[in-house]
mmCIF file of C-alpha atoms in Angstrom:
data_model
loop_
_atom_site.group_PDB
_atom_site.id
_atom_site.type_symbol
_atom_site.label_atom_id
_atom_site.label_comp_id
_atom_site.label_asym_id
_atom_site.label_seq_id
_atom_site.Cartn_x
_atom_site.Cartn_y
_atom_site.Cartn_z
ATOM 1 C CA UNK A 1 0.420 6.412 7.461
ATOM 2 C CA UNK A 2 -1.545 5.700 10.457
ATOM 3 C CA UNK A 3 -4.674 3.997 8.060
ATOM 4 C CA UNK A 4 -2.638 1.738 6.384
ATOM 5 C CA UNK A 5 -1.333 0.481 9.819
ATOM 6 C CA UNK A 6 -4.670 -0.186 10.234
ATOM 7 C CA UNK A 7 -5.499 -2.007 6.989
ATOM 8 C CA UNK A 8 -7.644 0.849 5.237
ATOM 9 C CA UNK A 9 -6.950 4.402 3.705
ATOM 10 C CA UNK A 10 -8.732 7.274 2.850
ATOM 11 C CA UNK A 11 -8.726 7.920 -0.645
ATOM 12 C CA UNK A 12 -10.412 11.742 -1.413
ATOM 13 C CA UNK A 13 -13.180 12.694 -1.201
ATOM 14 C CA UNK A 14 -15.969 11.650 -3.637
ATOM 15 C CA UNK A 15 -18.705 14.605 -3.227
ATOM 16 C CA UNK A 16 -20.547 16.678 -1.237
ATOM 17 C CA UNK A 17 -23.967 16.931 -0.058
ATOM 18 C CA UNK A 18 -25.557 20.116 0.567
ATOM 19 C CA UNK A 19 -29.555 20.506 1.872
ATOM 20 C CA UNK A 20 -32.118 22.062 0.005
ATOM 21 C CA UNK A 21 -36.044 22.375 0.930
ATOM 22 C CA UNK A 22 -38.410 20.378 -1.149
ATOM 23 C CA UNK A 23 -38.887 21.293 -5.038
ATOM 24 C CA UNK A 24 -35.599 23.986 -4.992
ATOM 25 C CA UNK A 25 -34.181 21.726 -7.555
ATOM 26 C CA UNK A 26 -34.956 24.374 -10.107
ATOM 27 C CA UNK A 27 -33.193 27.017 -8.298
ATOM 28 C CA UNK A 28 -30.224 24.304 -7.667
ATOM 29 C CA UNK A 29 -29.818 24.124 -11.673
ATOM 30 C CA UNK A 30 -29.851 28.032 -12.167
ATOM 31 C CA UNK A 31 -26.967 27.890 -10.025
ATOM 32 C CA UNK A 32 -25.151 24.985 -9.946
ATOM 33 C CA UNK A 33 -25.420 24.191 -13.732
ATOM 34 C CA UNK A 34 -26.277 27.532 -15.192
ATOM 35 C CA UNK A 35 -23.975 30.050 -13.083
ATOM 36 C CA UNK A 36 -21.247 27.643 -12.216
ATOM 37 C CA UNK A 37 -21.001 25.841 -14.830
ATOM 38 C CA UNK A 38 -21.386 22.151 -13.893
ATOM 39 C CA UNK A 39 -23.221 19.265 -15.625
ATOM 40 C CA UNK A 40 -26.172 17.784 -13.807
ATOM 41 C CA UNK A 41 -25.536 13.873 -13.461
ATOM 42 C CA UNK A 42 -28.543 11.496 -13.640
ATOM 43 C CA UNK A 43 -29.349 9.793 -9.999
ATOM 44 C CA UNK A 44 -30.420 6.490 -9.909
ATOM 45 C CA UNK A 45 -33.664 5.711 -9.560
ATOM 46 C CA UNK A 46 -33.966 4.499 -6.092
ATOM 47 C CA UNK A 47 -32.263 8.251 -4.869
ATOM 48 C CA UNK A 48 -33.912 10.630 -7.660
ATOM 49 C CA UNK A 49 -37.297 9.258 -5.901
ATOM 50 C CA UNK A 50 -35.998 11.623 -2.674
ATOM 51 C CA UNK A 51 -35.726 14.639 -5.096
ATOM 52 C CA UNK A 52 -32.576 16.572 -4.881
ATOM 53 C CA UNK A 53 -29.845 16.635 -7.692
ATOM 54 C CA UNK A 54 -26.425 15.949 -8.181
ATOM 55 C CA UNK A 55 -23.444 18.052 -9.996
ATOM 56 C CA UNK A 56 -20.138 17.632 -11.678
ATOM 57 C CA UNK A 57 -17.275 19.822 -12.972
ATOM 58 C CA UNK A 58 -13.842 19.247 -13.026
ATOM 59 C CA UNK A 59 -13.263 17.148 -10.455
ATOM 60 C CA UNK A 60 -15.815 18.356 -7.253
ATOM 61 C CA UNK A 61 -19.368 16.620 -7.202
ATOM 62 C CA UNK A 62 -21.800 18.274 -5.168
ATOM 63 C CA UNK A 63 -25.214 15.811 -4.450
ATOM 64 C CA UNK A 64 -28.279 18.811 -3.496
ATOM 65 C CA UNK A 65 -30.565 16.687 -1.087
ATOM 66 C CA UNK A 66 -34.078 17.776 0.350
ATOM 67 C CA UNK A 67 -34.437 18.160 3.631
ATOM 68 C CA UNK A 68 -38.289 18.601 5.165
ATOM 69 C CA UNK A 69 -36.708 20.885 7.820
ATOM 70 C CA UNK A 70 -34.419 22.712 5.504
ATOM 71 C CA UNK A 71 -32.132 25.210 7.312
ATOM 72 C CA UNK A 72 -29.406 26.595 5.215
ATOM 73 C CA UNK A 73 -25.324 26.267 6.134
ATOM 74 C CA UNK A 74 -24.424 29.375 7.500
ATOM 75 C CA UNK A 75 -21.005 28.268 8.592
ATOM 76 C CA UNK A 76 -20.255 24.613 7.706
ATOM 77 C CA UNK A 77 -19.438 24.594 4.040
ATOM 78 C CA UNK A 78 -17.601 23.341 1.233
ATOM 79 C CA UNK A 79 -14.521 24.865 0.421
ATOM 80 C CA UNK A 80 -14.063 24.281 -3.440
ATOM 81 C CA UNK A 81 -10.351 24.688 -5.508
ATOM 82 C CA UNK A 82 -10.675 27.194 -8.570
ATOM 83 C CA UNK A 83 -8.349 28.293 -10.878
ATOM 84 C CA UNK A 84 -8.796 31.938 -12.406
ATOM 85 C CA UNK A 85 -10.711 33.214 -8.670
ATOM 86 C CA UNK A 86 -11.355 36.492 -10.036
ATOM 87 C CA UNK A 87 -13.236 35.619 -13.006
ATOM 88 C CA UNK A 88 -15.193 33.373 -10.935
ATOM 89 C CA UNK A 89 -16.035 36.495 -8.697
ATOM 90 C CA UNK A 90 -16.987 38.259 -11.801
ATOM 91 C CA UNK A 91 -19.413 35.429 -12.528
ATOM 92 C CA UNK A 92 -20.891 35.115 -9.687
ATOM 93 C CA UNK A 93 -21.500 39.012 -8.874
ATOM 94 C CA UNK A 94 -22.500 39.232 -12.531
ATOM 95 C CA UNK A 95 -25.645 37.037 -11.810
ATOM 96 C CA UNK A 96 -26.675 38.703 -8.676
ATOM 97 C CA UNK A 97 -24.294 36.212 -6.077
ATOM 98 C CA UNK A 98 -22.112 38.387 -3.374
ATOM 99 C CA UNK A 99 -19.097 37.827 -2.862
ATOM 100 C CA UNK A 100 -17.069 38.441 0.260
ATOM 101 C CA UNK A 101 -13.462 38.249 0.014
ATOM 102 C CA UNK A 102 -11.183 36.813 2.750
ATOM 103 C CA UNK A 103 -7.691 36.931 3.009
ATOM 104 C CA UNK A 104 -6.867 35.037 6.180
ATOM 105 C CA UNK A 105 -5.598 31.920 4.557
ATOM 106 C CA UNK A 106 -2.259 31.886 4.317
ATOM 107 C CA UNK A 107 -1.201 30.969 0.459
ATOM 108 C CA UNK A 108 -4.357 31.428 -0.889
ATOM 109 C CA UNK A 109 -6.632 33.927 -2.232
ATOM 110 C CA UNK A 110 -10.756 33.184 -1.342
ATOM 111 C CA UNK A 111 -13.815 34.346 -1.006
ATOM 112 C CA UNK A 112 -17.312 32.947 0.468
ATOM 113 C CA UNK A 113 -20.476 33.199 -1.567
ATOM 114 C CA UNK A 114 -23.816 31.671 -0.467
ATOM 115 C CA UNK A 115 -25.797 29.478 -3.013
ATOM 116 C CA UNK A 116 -29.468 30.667 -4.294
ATOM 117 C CA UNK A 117 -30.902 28.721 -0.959
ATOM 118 C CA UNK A 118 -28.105 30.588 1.616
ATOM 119 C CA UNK A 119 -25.634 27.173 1.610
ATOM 120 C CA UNK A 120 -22.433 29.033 2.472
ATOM 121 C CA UNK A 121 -20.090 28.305 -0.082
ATOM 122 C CA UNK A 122 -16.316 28.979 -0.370
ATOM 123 C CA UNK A 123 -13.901 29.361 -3.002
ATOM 124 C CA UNK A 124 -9.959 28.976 -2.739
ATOM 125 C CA UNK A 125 -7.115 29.373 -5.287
ATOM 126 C CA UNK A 126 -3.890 28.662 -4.256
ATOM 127 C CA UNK A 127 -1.296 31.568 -4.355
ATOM 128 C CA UNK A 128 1.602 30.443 -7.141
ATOM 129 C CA UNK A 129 5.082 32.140 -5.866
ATOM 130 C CA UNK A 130 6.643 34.238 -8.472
#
């Protein structure tokens, strides 16, 4: 690998940070934690002083920082792994979140949803040959 030819490597990825306006943390934990399902993790004291929040589940952290200028993602965006995509869909549209499914990438099946501040979101499940 190129990196280690250069003495480092890149290891995964250890979260991502969405924007949010200033006191949306509320709305953050009806989605984040109460639709999807995630824990909230405690920040340390130096960062919870900025606001925002921080999530966990199952391997994905997502760190919800406020921005004074917030504009939300319309086209960058996470793309998250799920397992069981169309009960996820059901969750989401069951709690008021559209879903818009997408079916040009190849071996998967995935749709994009947009968080409760319009962060485009999207969700991927890899297509297991029969």
């Amino acid at each position: 690998m190129a990196q280690e030819r250069l003495g480092y490597a890149l290891g995964g990825l250890h979260h991502v940070q969405l924007a949010i306006p200033p006191g949306a943390e509320d709305r953050c934990r009806e989605f984040w934690a109460g639709v999807l399902g995630m824990t909230e993790l405690e920040k340390p004291p130096v960062l919870a002083a900025r606001g925002g929040c921080w999530f966990r589940g199952s391997g994905l952290e997502v760190h919800l920082a406020v921005e004074e200028d917030f504009r939300p993602s319309r086209k960058a965006h996470p793309g998250i792994l799920v397992t069981s995509i169309q009960a996820l869909a059901k969750r989401l549209e069951d709690n008021g979140v559209g879903v818009t499914w997408d079916g040009n990438f190849p071996g998967h099946n995935r749709f994009y949803a947009f968080d409760k501040l319009g962060n485009r979101l999207e969700f991927l499940e890899p297509v297991r040959d029969c």
